[in-house]
Amino acid sequence: MRNVPVSLGNRSYEIKVGNDLLSRLGAECARLKLGQRCAIITDSNVGKHFASATLKSLSAAGFEPILITVPAGEKSKRIAVVEKCFDQLAKHRAERKSFIVALGGGVVGDLAGFVAATYLRGIPFVQVPTTLLAQVDSSVGGKTGVNLRAGKNLVGAFYQPKLVLCDLDTFKTLPKREFISGLAEVIKYGIIFDAKLFAQLERDLSKNLKRDPKTLSQIITRCCEIKADVVSQDETETGLRAILNFGHTVGHAIENSFGYGKFLHGEAISIGQVAAAKLSQQILGLPVNEVERIEKLFAQAGLPTRIKLNSIQRKKLFAAMKLDKKVSAGEIKFVLAEKIGQVVWGQKVPQALIEEVLATGAHR
Ligand code: NAD
Ligand code: GLY
């Protein structure tokens, strides 16, 4: 098992990466002296595979868990579902000392984290991420929240978990498309922070696609270390943390304007990161061969890198982009790459250039 500390003063916690960690969940919660009552929030797919092992582990350690199951999918990240979770917690008399276990992918993590942040003005929670995307990104760093019709993640709170338990065995049931979607966030860490990681991903792509446990454990740990480093320097995104949004301005707009579910998060940000790389070439002089390496790695991982838009789709996409949280005073700001492994944030990009890049390939 590997440990990654997230250093945030009295809100510090550990990320644990390894096999068979679900069975240790109860003991870990007891070690952290979390309250006796707890609620597992999961979704209908994940619950089928892992709810009973989670209930067993918590019960064996002396906790009294209840199970709250929400429908699988992005549509559960909304206020109406938050309210249903509150009602269940109140019905079972969850109190300030009770805690929540978020068992699932990023949807469950964001939803359950937001419920934990707001129920009784905040109760502790533990993240047990079960998708690659959630293990390397969404379960770490305390961004919680839900979507509005107007846009993704528009309501939320920064609220840190007490522990993140990344059990690699949960990938045994994860569908291929979901696993590949997670690779988009893994590749992101190489582009924004670590050229060596990017080169390793190019080299070891087939091992990763085969879900080789040793390679995955090392790569997930490295991604978590990068995220922990960034978050501990800038927890509430006043500056540096924005680099984690590389490719997300276009990506979120794709998810929103096509309707949640058509593109998975990782697929949308794969297109977004390739667009950001092409914009980086135009604005910051990112070398053409690096733009090509970036597009090639996403494509070889099995992710989409381009999108065809008709005029109605284009209009919708730009309307969604202007609602993004990263827009200030109506200006769309981007994270752009100077080279693989190094990015800058807050870069103003004219709409015409974004349109051009989405319509074309890399410029020589
Ligand atoms: P998800 O939570 O919808 O999970 C994907 C699908 O896989 C779902 O159908 C789920 O039921 C199923 N699933 C999950 N684990 C499984 C397993 N082990 N076996 C079988 N099926 C399993 O999607 P996701 O990609 O994990 O997360 C996407 C969400 O994360 C988006 O809402 C995105 O906005 C959010 N996100 C948040 C942050 C953050 O910092 N908070 C960062 C990145 C993404
Ligand atoms: N996934 C972006 C962040 O955590 O800031």
mmCIF file of C-alpha atoms and ligand atoms in Angstrom:
data_model
loop_
_atom_site.group_PDB
_atom_site.id
_atom_site.type_symbol
_atom_site.label_atom_id
_atom_site.label_comp_id
_atom_site.label_asym_id
_atom_site.label_seq_id
_atom_site.Cartn_x
_atom_site.Cartn_y
_atom_site.Cartn_z
ATOM 1 C CA MET A 1 0.000 0.000 0.000
ATOM 2 C CA ARG A 2 1.233 3.518 -0.820
ATOM 3 C CA ASN A 3 0.429 6.621 1.252
ATOM 4 C CA VAL A 4 0.181 10.176 -0.040
ATOM 5 C CA PRO A 5 -0.254 12.937 2.548
ATOM 6 C CA VAL A 6 -2.357 16.003 1.736
ATOM 7 C CA SER A 7 -0.974 18.794 3.922
ATOM 8 C CA LEU A 8 -3.645 21.306 4.865
ATOM 9 C CA GLY A 9 -2.996 22.095 8.536
ATOM 10 C CA ASN A 10 -5.805 20.764 10.705
ATOM 11 C CA ARG A 11 -7.617 19.571 7.563
ATOM 12 C CA SER A 12 -4.745 17.304 6.484
ATOM 13 C CA TYR A 13 -5.471 13.712 5.489
ATOM 14 C CA GLU A 14 -3.990 10.697 3.755
ATOM 15 C CA ILE A 15 -4.653 9.075 0.410
ATOM 16 C CA LYS A 16 -4.053 5.328 0.528
ATOM 17 C CA VAL A 17 -3.505 3.415 -2.719
ATOM 18 C CA GLY A 18 -3.446 -0.382 -2.858
ATOM 19 C CA ASN A 19 -5.312 -3.669 -3.187
ATOM 20 C CA ASP A 20 -8.022 -4.995 -0.871
ATOM 21 C CA LEU A 21 -8.446 -1.675 0.951
ATOM 22 C CA LEU A 22 -12.257 -1.881 1.174
ATOM 23 C CA SER A 23 -11.934 -4.588 3.811
ATOM 24 C CA ARG A 24 -9.799 -2.157 5.860
ATOM 25 C CA LEU A 25 -12.256 0.759 5.616
ATOM 26 C CA GLY A 26 -13.902 0.107 8.999
ATOM 27 C CA ALA A 27 -10.561 -0.183 10.819
ATOM 28 C CA GLU A 28 -9.319 3.029 9.166
ATOM 29 C CA CYS A 29 -12.480 4.916 10.198
ATOM 30 C CA ALA A 30 -12.066 3.601 13.752
ATOM 31 C CA ARG A 31 -8.414 4.748 13.758
ATOM 32 C CA LEU A 32 -9.617 8.227 12.785
ATOM 33 C CA LYS A 33 -12.172 8.088 15.622
ATOM 34 C CA LEU A 34 -15.085 8.893 13.350
ATOM 35 C CA GLY A 35 -18.573 8.732 14.973
ATOM 36 C CA GLN A 36 -20.562 5.530 15.445
ATOM 37 C CA ARG A 37 -23.341 6.141 12.939
ATOM 38 C CA CYS A 38 -22.534 6.486 9.292
ATOM 39 C CA ALA A 39 -24.163 6.562 5.886
ATOM 40 C CA ILE A 40 -22.699 5.068 2.757
ATOM 41 C CA ILE A 41 -23.758 7.073 -0.279
ATOM 42 C CA THR A 42 -23.314 5.077 -3.463
ATOM 43 C CA ASP A 43 -24.926 4.668 -6.871
ATOM 44 C CA SER A 44 -26.979 1.859 -8.356
ATOM 45 C CA ASN A 45 -24.037 0.310 -10.289
ATOM 46 C CA VAL A 46 -21.353 0.577 -7.635
ATOM 47 C CA GLY A 47 -23.725 -0.514 -4.873
ATOM 48 C CA LYS A 48 -24.382 -3.807 -6.664
ATOM 49 C CA HIS A 49 -20.685 -4.692 -6.572
ATOM 50 C CA PHE A 50 -19.346 -3.132 -3.382
ATOM 51 C CA ALA A 51 -22.123 -2.117 -0.951
ATOM 52 C CA SER A 52 -22.147 -5.384 0.955
ATOM 53 C CA ALA A 53 -18.336 -5.483 1.413
ATOM 54 C CA THR A 54 -18.445 -1.857 2.590
ATOM 55 C CA LEU A 55 -21.302 -2.492 5.024
ATOM 56 C CA LYS A 56 -19.461 -5.558 6.319
ATOM 57 C CA SER A 57 -16.179 -3.741 6.839
ATOM 58 C CA LEU A 58 -17.858 -0.871 8.729
ATOM 59 C CA SER A 59 -20.070 -3.156 10.838
ATOM 60 C CA ALA A 60 -17.113 -5.368 11.766
ATOM 61 C CA ALA A 61 -15.365 -2.277 13.156
ATOM 62 C CA GLY A 62 -18.411 -1.456 15.333
ATOM 63 C CA PHE A 63 -20.084 1.194 13.183
ATOM 64 C CA GLU A 64 -23.820 1.318 12.391
ATOM 65 C CA PRO A 65 -23.943 2.012 8.672
ATOM 66 C CA ILE A 66 -26.991 2.810 6.570
ATOM 67 C CA LEU A 67 -27.003 2.674 2.791
ATOM 68 C CA ILE A 68 -28.239 5.471 0.510
ATOM 69 C CA THR A 69 -28.283 4.516 -3.162
ATOM 70 C CA VAL A 70 -28.774 7.121 -5.899
ATOM 71 C CA PRO A 71 -29.270 6.405 -9.615
ATOM 72 C CA ALA A 72 -25.963 6.021 -11.492
ATOM 73 C CA GLY A 73 -24.924 8.880 -13.753
ATOM 74 C CA GLU A 74 -24.294 12.618 -13.897
ATOM 75 C CA LYS A 75 -28.019 13.333 -13.482
ATOM 76 C CA SER A 76 -27.666 12.460 -9.785
ATOM 77 C CA LYS A 77 -25.431 15.481 -9.327
ATOM 78 C CA ARG A 78 -28.336 17.861 -8.681
ATOM 79 C CA ILE A 79 -30.058 19.638 -5.836
ATOM 80 C CA ALA A 80 -33.109 17.336 -5.855
ATOM 81 C CA VAL A 81 -30.866 14.327 -5.124
ATOM 82 C CA VAL A 82 -29.010 16.274 -2.414
ATOM 83 C CA GLU A 83 -32.380 16.877 -0.744
ATOM 84 C CA LYS A 84 -33.246 13.163 -0.928
ATOM 85 C CA CYS A 85 -29.942 12.341 0.809
ATOM 86 C CA PHE A 86 -30.671 14.958 3.522
ATOM 87 C CA ASP A 87 -34.101 13.362 4.083
ATOM 88 C CA GLN A 88 -32.534 9.900 4.469
ATOM 89 C CA LEU A 89 -29.915 11.210 6.893
ATOM 90 C CA ALA A 90 -32.561 12.990 8.979
ATOM 91 C CA LYS A 91 -34.824 9.920 8.927
ATOM 92 C CA HIS A 92 -31.998 7.800 10.353
ATOM 93 C CA ARG A 93 -31.141 10.526 12.855
ATOM 94 C CA ALA A 94 -27.651 11.163 11.572
ATOM 95 C CA GLU A 95 -26.009 13.674 13.872
ATOM 96 C CA ARG A 96 -22.950 15.943 13.949
ATOM 97 C CA LYS A 97 -20.707 13.047 14.965
ATOM 98 C CA SER A 98 -22.013 10.781 12.201
ATOM 99 C CA PHE A 99 -20.000 10.496 9.012
ATOM 100 C CA ILE A 100 -20.539 9.772 5.345
ATOM 101 C CA VAL A 101 -18.697 7.318 3.108
ATOM 102 C CA ALA A 102 -18.727 8.300 -0.570
ATOM 103 C CA LEU A 103 -18.498 4.970 -2.394
ATOM 104 C CA GLY A 104 -18.323 5.455 -6.153
ATOM 105 C CA GLY A 105 -16.977 7.570 -8.978
ATOM 106 C CA GLY A 106 -16.742 11.332 -9.242
ATOM 107 C CA VAL A 107 -20.509 11.777 -9.340
ATOM 108 C CA VAL A 108 -21.010 10.076 -5.976
ATOM 109 C CA GLY A 109 -17.900 11.764 -4.527
ATOM 110 C CA ASP A 110 -19.011 15.269 -5.551
ATOM 111 C CA LEU A 111 -22.602 14.673 -4.420
ATOM 112 C CA ALA A 112 -21.820 12.919 -1.114
ATOM 113 C CA GLY A 113 -19.074 15.443 -0.348
ATOM 114 C CA PHE A 114 -21.542 18.292 -0.843
ATOM 115 C CA VAL A 115 -24.130 16.538 1.343
ATOM 116 C CA ALA A 116 -21.437 16.102 4.032
ATOM 117 C CA ALA A 117 -20.371 19.748 3.712
ATOM 118 C CA THR A 118 -23.886 21.066 4.240
ATOM 119 C CA TYR A 119 -25.859 18.570 6.390
ATOM 120 C CA LEU A 120 -25.918 20.005 9.949
ATOM 121 C CA ARG A 121 -23.432 22.617 8.597
ATOM 122 C CA GLY A 122 -20.874 19.898 7.977
ATOM 123 C CA ILE A 123 -20.181 16.313 9.078
ATOM 124 C CA PRO A 124 -17.000 14.300 8.338
ATOM 125 C CA PHE A 125 -16.712 12.208 5.195
ATOM 126 C CA VAL A 126 -14.445 9.596 3.666
ATOM 127 C CA GLN A 127 -13.856 9.099 -0.051
ATOM 128 C CA VAL A 128 -13.758 5.561 -1.455
ATOM 129 C CA PRO A 129 -13.304 6.281 -5.172
ATOM 130 C CA THR A 130 -14.092 3.391 -7.534
ATOM 131 C CA THR A 131 -13.249 4.876 -10.948
ATOM 132 C CA LEU A 132 -9.796 5.752 -12.255
ATOM 133 C CA LEU A 133 -10.950 9.341 -12.715
ATOM 134 C CA ALA A 134 -12.107 9.584 -9.118
ATOM 135 C CA GLN A 135 -8.935 7.975 -7.727
ATOM 136 C CA VAL A 136 -6.573 10.371 -9.503
ATOM 137 C CA ASP A 137 -8.641 13.513 -9.332
ATOM 138 C CA SER A 138 -12.134 14.052 -7.980
ATOM 139 C CA SER A 139 -11.747 12.340 -4.588
ATOM 140 C CA VAL A 140 -8.729 14.465 -3.677
ATOM 141 C CA GLY A 141 -8.721 18.172 -2.900
ATOM 142 C CA GLY A 142 -12.143 18.865 -1.457
ATOM 143 C CA LYS A 143 -14.081 20.201 -4.431
ATOM 144 C CA THR A 144 -17.646 19.047 -3.876
ATOM 145 C CA GLY A 145 -20.845 20.101 -5.573
ATOM 146 C CA VAL A 146 -23.666 19.615 -8.009
ATOM 147 C CA ASN A 147 -24.757 20.918 -11.397
ATOM 148 C CA LEU A 148 -27.425 23.444 -12.307
ATOM 149 C CA ARG A 149 -29.280 23.436 -15.597
ATOM 150 C CA ALA A 150 -27.184 26.524 -16.379
ATOM 151 C CA GLY A 151 -23.876 24.691 -16.002
ATOM 152 C CA LYS A 152 -21.658 22.120 -14.351
ATOM 153 C CA ASN A 153 -20.609 22.319 -10.703
ATOM 154 C CA LEU A 154 -22.176 25.750 -10.244
ATOM 155 C CA VAL A 155 -23.211 24.986 -6.640
ATOM 156 C CA GLY A 156 -20.699 23.531 -4.225
ATOM 157 C CA ALA A 157 -18.229 23.872 -1.395
ATOM 158 C CA PHE A 158 -14.563 23.289 -0.721
ATOM 159 C CA TYR A 159 -14.766 20.560 1.896
ATOM 160 C CA GLN A 160 -11.952 18.116 2.561
ATOM 161 C CA PRO A 161 -12.482 14.405 3.295
ATOM 162 C CA LYS A 162 -10.886 12.771 6.366
ATOM 163 C CA LEU A 163 -9.402 9.976 4.263
ATOM 164 C CA VAL A 164 -9.232 8.791 0.647
ATOM 165 C CA LEU A 165 -9.056 5.026 0.107
ATOM 166 C CA CYS A 166 -8.142 4.044 -3.468
ATOM 167 C CA ASP A 167 -8.780 0.306 -3.735
ATOM 168 C CA LEU A 168 -7.330 -0.922 -7.050
ATOM 169 C CA ASP A 169 -9.518 -4.054 -6.886
ATOM 170 C CA THR A 170 -12.588 -1.925 -7.619
ATOM 171 C CA PHE A 171 -11.331 -1.596 -11.214
ATOM 172 C CA LYS A 172 -12.175 -5.270 -11.814
ATOM 173 C CA THR A 173 -15.781 -4.301 -12.532
ATOM 174 C CA LEU A 174 -15.164 -0.863 -14.086
ATOM 175 C CA PRO A 175 -16.340 -0.734 -17.728
ATOM 176 C CA LYS A 176 -13.615 -0.172 -20.335
ATOM 177 C CA ARG A 177 -15.043 3.153 -21.544
ATOM 178 C CA GLU A 178 -15.043 4.497 -17.971
ATOM 179 C CA PHE A 179 -11.473 3.338 -17.366
ATOM 180 C CA ILE A 180 -10.279 5.040 -20.548
ATOM 181 C CA SER A 181 -12.153 8.200 -19.574
ATOM 182 C CA GLY A 182 -10.032 8.285 -16.391
ATOM 183 C CA LEU A 183 -6.854 8.141 -18.457
ATOM 184 C CA ALA A 184 -7.691 11.640 -19.745
ATOM 185 C CA GLU A 185 -7.128 13.047 -16.231
ATOM 186 C CA VAL A 186 -3.964 10.921 -15.823
ATOM 187 C CA ILE A 187 -2.501 12.333 -19.062
ATOM 188 C CA LYS A 188 -3.467 15.829 -17.857
ATOM 189 C CA TYR A 189 -1.011 15.549 -14.924
ATOM 190 C CA GLY A 190 1.811 14.822 -17.361
ATOM 191 C CA ILE A 191 0.978 17.892 -19.452
ATOM 192 C CA ILE A 192 0.501 20.326 -16.576
ATOM 193 C CA PHE A 193 3.231 19.232 -14.174
ATOM 194 C CA ASP A 194 5.436 16.300 -15.028
ATOM 195 C CA ALA A 195 7.090 15.736 -18.420
ATOM 196 C CA LYS A 196 8.646 12.489 -17.096
ATOM 197 C CA LEU A 197 5.186 11.148 -16.240
ATOM 198 C CA PHE A 198 3.989 12.100 -19.743
ATOM 199 C CA ALA A 199 6.905 10.181 -21.321
ATOM 200 C CA GLN A 200 6.223 7.200 -19.044
ATOM 201 C CA LEU A 201 2.587 7.207 -20.124
ATOM 202 C CA GLU A 202 3.671 7.176 -23.778
ATOM 203 C CA ARG A 203 5.970 4.232 -23.019
ATOM 204 C CA ASP A 204 3.633 2.237 -20.754
ATOM 205 C CA LEU A 205 0.294 2.920 -22.401
ATOM 206 C CA SER A 206 -0.404 -0.715 -23.219
ATOM 207 C CA LYS A 207 0.331 -1.808 -19.617
ATOM 208 C CA ASN A 208 -2.063 0.854 -18.380
ATOM 209 C CA LEU A 209 -4.741 -0.208 -20.832
ATOM 210 C CA LYS A 210 -4.361 -3.776 -19.545
ATOM 211 C CA ARG A 211 -4.784 -2.382 -16.000
ATOM 212 C CA ASP A 212 -1.467 -3.827 -14.851
ATOM 213 C CA PRO A 213 -1.740 -3.390 -11.043
ATOM 214 C CA LYS A 214 1.917 -2.463 -10.446
ATOM 215 C CA THR A 215 2.010 0.195 -13.163
ATOM 216 C CA LEU A 216 -1.389 1.550 -12.155
ATOM 217 C CA SER A 217 -0.524 1.760 -8.484
ATOM 218 C CA GLN A 218 2.612 3.764 -9.287
ATOM 219 C CA ILE A 219 0.824 6.066 -11.735
ATOM 220 C CA ILE A 220 -2.196 6.704 -9.510
ATOM 221 C CA THR A 221 0.156 7.496 -6.619
ATOM 222 C CA ARG A 222 2.121 9.968 -8.780
ATOM 223 C CA CYS A 223 -1.098 11.704 -9.919
ATOM 224 C CA CYS A 224 -2.282 11.945 -6.296
ATOM 225 C CA GLU A 225 1.102 13.380 -5.235
ATOM 226 C CA ILE A 226 0.809 16.081 -7.892
ATOM 227 C CA LYS A 227 -2.759 16.904 -6.936
ATOM 228 C CA ALA A 228 -1.864 16.936 -3.213
ATOM 229 C CA ASP A 229 1.059 19.267 -3.901
ATOM 230 C CA VAL A 230 -1.067 21.710 -5.918
ATOM 231 C CA VAL A 231 -4.016 21.639 -3.482
ATOM 232 C CA SER A 232 -1.843 22.150 -0.422
ATOM 233 C CA GLN A 233 -0.388 25.277 -2.040
ATOM 234 C CA ASP A 234 -3.730 26.675 -3.190
ATOM 235 C CA GLU A 235 -6.730 24.944 -1.629
ATOM 236 C CA THR A 236 -9.433 27.337 -2.837
ATOM 237 C CA GLU A 237 -8.114 28.068 -6.324
ATOM 238 C CA THR A 238 -6.892 31.631 -5.978
ATOM 239 C CA GLY A 239 -4.153 30.882 -8.513
ATOM 240 C CA LEU A 240 -2.053 27.728 -9.007
ATOM 241 C CA ARG A 241 -4.921 25.233 -8.558
ATOM 242 C CA ALA A 242 -6.389 26.535 -11.823
ATOM 243 C CA ILE A 243 -3.769 24.442 -13.675
ATOM 244 C CA LEU A 244 -5.848 21.361 -12.815
ATOM 245 C CA ASN A 245 -8.483 22.793 -15.151
ATOM 246 C CA PHE A 246 -6.323 22.343 -18.261
ATOM 247 C CA GLY A 247 -8.733 21.391 -21.051
ATOM 248 C CA HIS A 248 -11.775 21.846 -18.824
ATOM 249 C CA THR A 249 -13.097 25.150 -20.251
ATOM 250 C CA VAL A 250 -13.913 23.496 -23.570
ATOM 251 C CA GLY A 251 -14.524 20.115 -21.877
ATOM 252 C CA HIS A 252 -17.192 21.333 -19.461
ATOM 253 C CA ALA A 253 -18.899 23.258 -22.272
ATOM 254 C CA ILE A 254 -19.024 20.074 -24.385
ATOM 255 C CA GLU A 255 -20.560 18.087 -21.516
ATOM 256 C CA ASN A 256 -23.087 20.818 -20.803
ATOM 257 C CA SER A 257 -24.123 21.715 -24.330
ATOM 258 C CA PHE A 258 -24.490 18.111 -25.555
ATOM 259 C CA GLY A 259 -26.414 17.089 -22.443
ATOM 260 C CA TYR A 260 -24.697 15.215 -19.604
ATOM 261 C CA GLY A 261 -24.002 11.607 -20.538
ATOM 262 C CA LYS A 262 -23.391 11.944 -24.286
ATOM 263 C CA PHE A 263 -19.689 12.544 -23.647
ATOM 264 C CA LEU A 264 -18.071 11.154 -20.500
ATOM 265 C CA HIS A 265 -16.099 13.725 -18.492
ATOM 266 C CA GLY A 266 -12.759 12.272 -19.597
ATOM 267 C CA GLU A 267 -13.832 12.202 -23.246
ATOM 268 C CA ALA A 268 -14.924 15.839 -23.138
ATOM 269 C CA ILE A 269 -11.705 17.011 -21.472
ATOM 270 C CA SER A 270 -9.643 14.964 -23.906
ATOM 271 C CA ILE A 271 -11.072 17.066 -26.741
ATOM 272 C CA GLY A 272 -10.643 20.130 -24.506
ATOM 273 C CA GLN A 273 -6.981 19.383 -23.773
ATOM 274 C CA VAL A 274 -6.139 18.869 -27.439
ATOM 275 C CA ALA A 275 -7.884 22.192 -28.212
ATOM 276 C CA ALA A 276 -5.928 23.857 -25.369
ATOM 277 C CA ALA A 277 -2.680 22.410 -26.768
ATOM 278 C CA LYS A 278 -3.455 23.876 -30.205
ATOM 279 C CA LEU A 279 -4.292 27.249 -28.612
ATOM 280 C CA SER A 280 -1.006 26.985 -26.693
ATOM 281 C CA GLN A 281 0.814 26.552 -29.983
ATOM 282 C CA GLN A 282 -0.802 29.723 -31.369
ATOM 283 C CA ILE A 283 -0.460 31.875 -28.261
ATOM 284 C CA LEU A 284 2.576 30.619 -26.358
ATOM 285 C CA GLY A 285 4.541 28.867 -29.085
ATOM 286 C CA LEU A 286 4.122 25.310 -27.752
ATOM 287 C CA PRO A 287 6.214 23.339 -30.281
ATOM 288 C CA VAL A 288 4.213 21.549 -33.006
ATOM 289 C CA ASN A 289 5.813 18.199 -32.163
ATOM 290 C CA GLU A 290 4.539 18.523 -28.569
ATOM 291 C CA VAL A 291 1.008 19.312 -29.791
ATOM 292 C CA GLU A 292 1.271 16.188 -31.918
ATOM 293 C CA ARG A 293 2.558 14.041 -29.017
ATOM 294 C CA ILE A 294 -0.366 15.238 -26.892
ATOM 295 C CA GLU A 295 -2.993 14.485 -29.546
ATOM 296 C CA LYS A 296 -1.377 11.107 -30.312
ATOM 297 C CA LEU A 297 -1.339 9.958 -26.674
ATOM 298 C CA PHE A 298 -5.037 10.778 -26.182
ATOM 299 C CA ALA A 299 -5.913 9.067 -29.472
ATOM 300 C CA GLN A 300 -3.845 5.950 -28.676
ATOM 301 C CA ALA A 301 -5.555 5.721 -25.295
ATOM 302 C CA GLY A 302 -8.834 5.461 -27.240
ATOM 303 C CA LEU A 303 -10.108 8.957 -26.432
ATOM 304 C CA PRO A 304 -11.729 11.414 -28.860
ATOM 305 C CA THR A 305 -9.510 14.385 -29.720
ATOM 306 C CA ARG A 306 -11.713 16.436 -32.037
ATOM 307 C CA ILE A 307 -15.356 17.341 -32.297
ATOM 308 C CA LYS A 308 -17.492 18.157 -35.335
ATOM 309 C CA LEU A 309 -19.972 20.940 -34.613
ATOM 310 C CA ASN A 310 -22.857 22.234 -36.674
ATOM 311 C CA SER A 311 -23.772 25.905 -36.287
ATOM 312 C CA ILE A 312 -26.411 25.290 -33.594
ATOM 313 C CA GLN A 313 -24.013 23.097 -31.577
ATOM 314 C CA ARG A 314 -21.266 25.729 -31.916
ATOM 315 C CA LYS A 315 -23.602 28.439 -30.570
ATOM 316 C CA LYS A 316 -24.650 26.261 -27.638
ATOM 317 C CA LEU A 317 -21.043 25.353 -26.853
ATOM 318 C CA PHE A 318 -19.915 28.989 -26.669
ATOM 319 C CA ALA A 319 -22.956 29.958 -24.603
ATOM 320 C CA ALA A 320 -21.999 27.181 -22.140
ATOM 321 C CA MET A 321 -18.354 28.265 -22.160
ATOM 322 C CA LYS A 322 -19.339 31.787 -21.102
ATOM 323 C CA LEU A 323 -21.184 30.371 -18.077
ATOM 324 C CA ASP A 324 -18.106 28.504 -16.896
ATOM 325 C CA LYS A 325 -16.866 29.410 -13.408
ATOM 326 C CA LYS A 326 -13.517 30.369 -14.918
ATOM 327 C CA VAL A 327 -15.050 33.255 -16.900
ATOM 328 C CA SER A 328 -14.493 36.650 -15.335
ATOM 329 C CA ALA A 329 -15.966 39.924 -16.665
ATOM 330 C CA GLY A 330 -17.190 38.001 -19.708
ATOM 331 C CA GLU A 331 -13.658 36.944 -20.738
ATOM 332 C CA ILE A 332 -12.889 33.295 -21.341
ATOM 333 C CA LYS A 333 -9.642 32.404 -19.577
ATOM 334 C CA PHE A 334 -7.579 29.330 -20.396
ATOM 335 C CA VAL A 335 -4.792 27.268 -18.912
ATOM 336 C CA LEU A 336 -2.188 26.976 -21.686
ATOM 337 C CA ALA A 337 1.011 24.961 -22.016
ATOM 338 C CA GLU A 338 4.466 26.472 -22.612
ATOM 339 C CA LYS A 339 5.856 22.970 -22.956
ATOM 340 C CA ILE A 340 4.815 19.486 -21.837
ATOM 341 C CA GLY A 341 5.111 19.578 -18.042
ATOM 342 C CA GLN A 342 4.689 23.350 -17.692
ATOM 343 C CA VAL A 343 1.529 25.448 -17.986
ATOM 344 C CA VAL A 344 0.327 28.964 -17.186
ATOM 345 C CA TRP A 345 -3.175 29.956 -16.159
ATOM 346 C CA GLY A 346 -5.456 32.976 -16.690
ATOM 347 C CA GLN A 347 -4.682 33.296 -20.416
ATOM 348 C CA LYS A 348 -7.243 35.349 -22.352
ATOM 349 C CA VAL A 349 -8.175 33.700 -25.624
ATOM 350 C CA PRO A 350 -10.320 35.359 -28.313
ATOM 351 C CA GLN A 351 -13.465 33.418 -29.236
ATOM 352 C CA ALA A 352 -12.519 33.453 -32.931
ATOM 353 C CA LEU A 353 -9.310 31.544 -32.183
ATOM 354 C CA ILE A 354 -11.152 28.937 -30.115
ATOM 355 C CA GLU A 355 -13.609 28.476 -32.993
ATOM 356 C CA GLU A 356 -10.735 28.121 -35.465
ATOM 357 C CA VAL A 357 -8.917 25.556 -33.318
ATOM 358 C CA LEU A 358 -12.052 23.484 -32.773
ATOM 359 C CA ALA A 359 -12.608 23.449 -36.521
ATOM 360 C CA THR A 360 -9.051 22.574 -37.569
ATOM 361 C CA GLY A 361 -5.971 20.517 -36.765
ATOM 362 C CA ALA A 362 -2.566 21.655 -35.432
ATOM 363 C CA HIS A 363 -0.990 24.611 -37.262
ATOM 364 C CA ARG A 364 2.437 24.142 -38.777
HETATM 365 P P1 NAD B 1 -19.244 8.410 -12.455
HETATM 366 O O1 NAD B 1 -19.155 8.664 -11.025
HETATM 367 O O2 NAD B 1 -20.524 8.712 -13.152
HETATM 368 O O3 NAD B 1 -18.877 6.877 -12.704
HETATM 369 C C1 NAD B 1 -18.885 6.392 -14.017
HETATM 370 C C2 NAD B 1 -19.803 5.171 -14.201
HETATM 371 O O4 NAD B 1 -19.122 4.020 -13.723
HETATM 372 C C3 NAD B 1 -21.112 5.225 -13.430
HETATM 373 O O5 NAD B 1 -22.092 4.606 -14.194
HETATM 374 C C4 NAD B 1 -20.822 4.407 -12.178
HETATM 375 O O6 NAD B 1 -21.994 3.845 -11.660
HETATM 376 C C5 NAD B 1 -19.891 3.351 -12.729
HETATM 377 N N1 NAD B 1 -18.912 2.832 -11.791
HETATM 378 C C6 NAD B 1 -18.132 3.532 -10.932
HETATM 379 N N2 NAD B 1 -17.234 2.726 -10.352
HETATM 380 C C7 NAD B 1 -17.464 1.476 -10.822
HETATM 381 C C8 NAD B 1 -16.851 0.221 -10.601
HETATM 382 N N3 NAD B 1 -15.771 0.097 -9.837
HETATM 383 N N4 NAD B 1 -17.368 -0.848 -11.239
HETATM 384 C C9 NAD B 1 -18.442 -0.718 -12.067
HETATM 385 N N5 NAD B 1 -19.047 0.447 -12.344
HETATM 386 C C10 NAD B 1 -18.558 1.524 -11.725
HETATM 387 O O7 NAD B 1 -18.109 9.196 -13.282
HETATM 388 P P2 NAD B 1 -16.595 9.584 -13.000
HETATM 389 O O8 NAD B 1 -15.963 9.615 -14.322
HETATM 390 O O9 NAD B 1 -15.975 8.773 -11.936
HETATM 391 O O10 NAD B 1 -16.707 11.055 -12.435
HETATM 392 C C11 NAD B 1 -17.185 12.105 -13.224
HETATM 393 C C12 NAD B 1 -17.620 13.214 -12.326
HETATM 394 O O11 NAD B 1 -16.520 13.670 -11.540
HETATM 395 C C13 NAD B 1 -18.154 14.423 -13.062
HETATM 396 O O12 NAD B 1 -19.330 14.847 -12.452
HETATM 397 C C14 NAD B 1 -17.066 15.469 -12.862
HETATM 398 O O13 NAD B 1 -17.564 16.778 -12.871
HETATM 399 C C15 NAD B 1 -16.551 15.078 -11.521
HETATM 400 N N6 NAD B 1 -15.192 15.551 -11.246
HETATM 401 C C16 NAD B 1 -14.976 16.184 -10.073
HETATM 402 C C17 NAD B 1 -13.718 16.609 -9.750
HETATM 403 C C18 NAD B 1 -13.458 17.251 -8.410
HETATM 404 O O14 NAD B 1 -12.349 17.755 -8.195
HETATM 405 N N7 NAD B 1 -14.385 17.235 -7.503
HETATM 406 C C19 NAD B 1 -12.654 16.396 -10.644
HETATM 407 C C20 NAD B 1 -12.903 15.734 -11.834
HETATM 408 C C21 NAD B 1 -14.188 15.306 -12.131
HETATM 409 N N1 GLY B 2 -10.366 18.818 -10.755
HETATM 410 C C1 GLY B 2 -9.970 20.165 -10.547
HETATM 411 C C2 GLY B 2 -9.626 20.502 -9.142
HETATM 412 O O1 GLY B 2 -9.733 19.684 -8.254
HETATM 413 O O2 GLY B 2 -9.278 21.613 -8.878
#
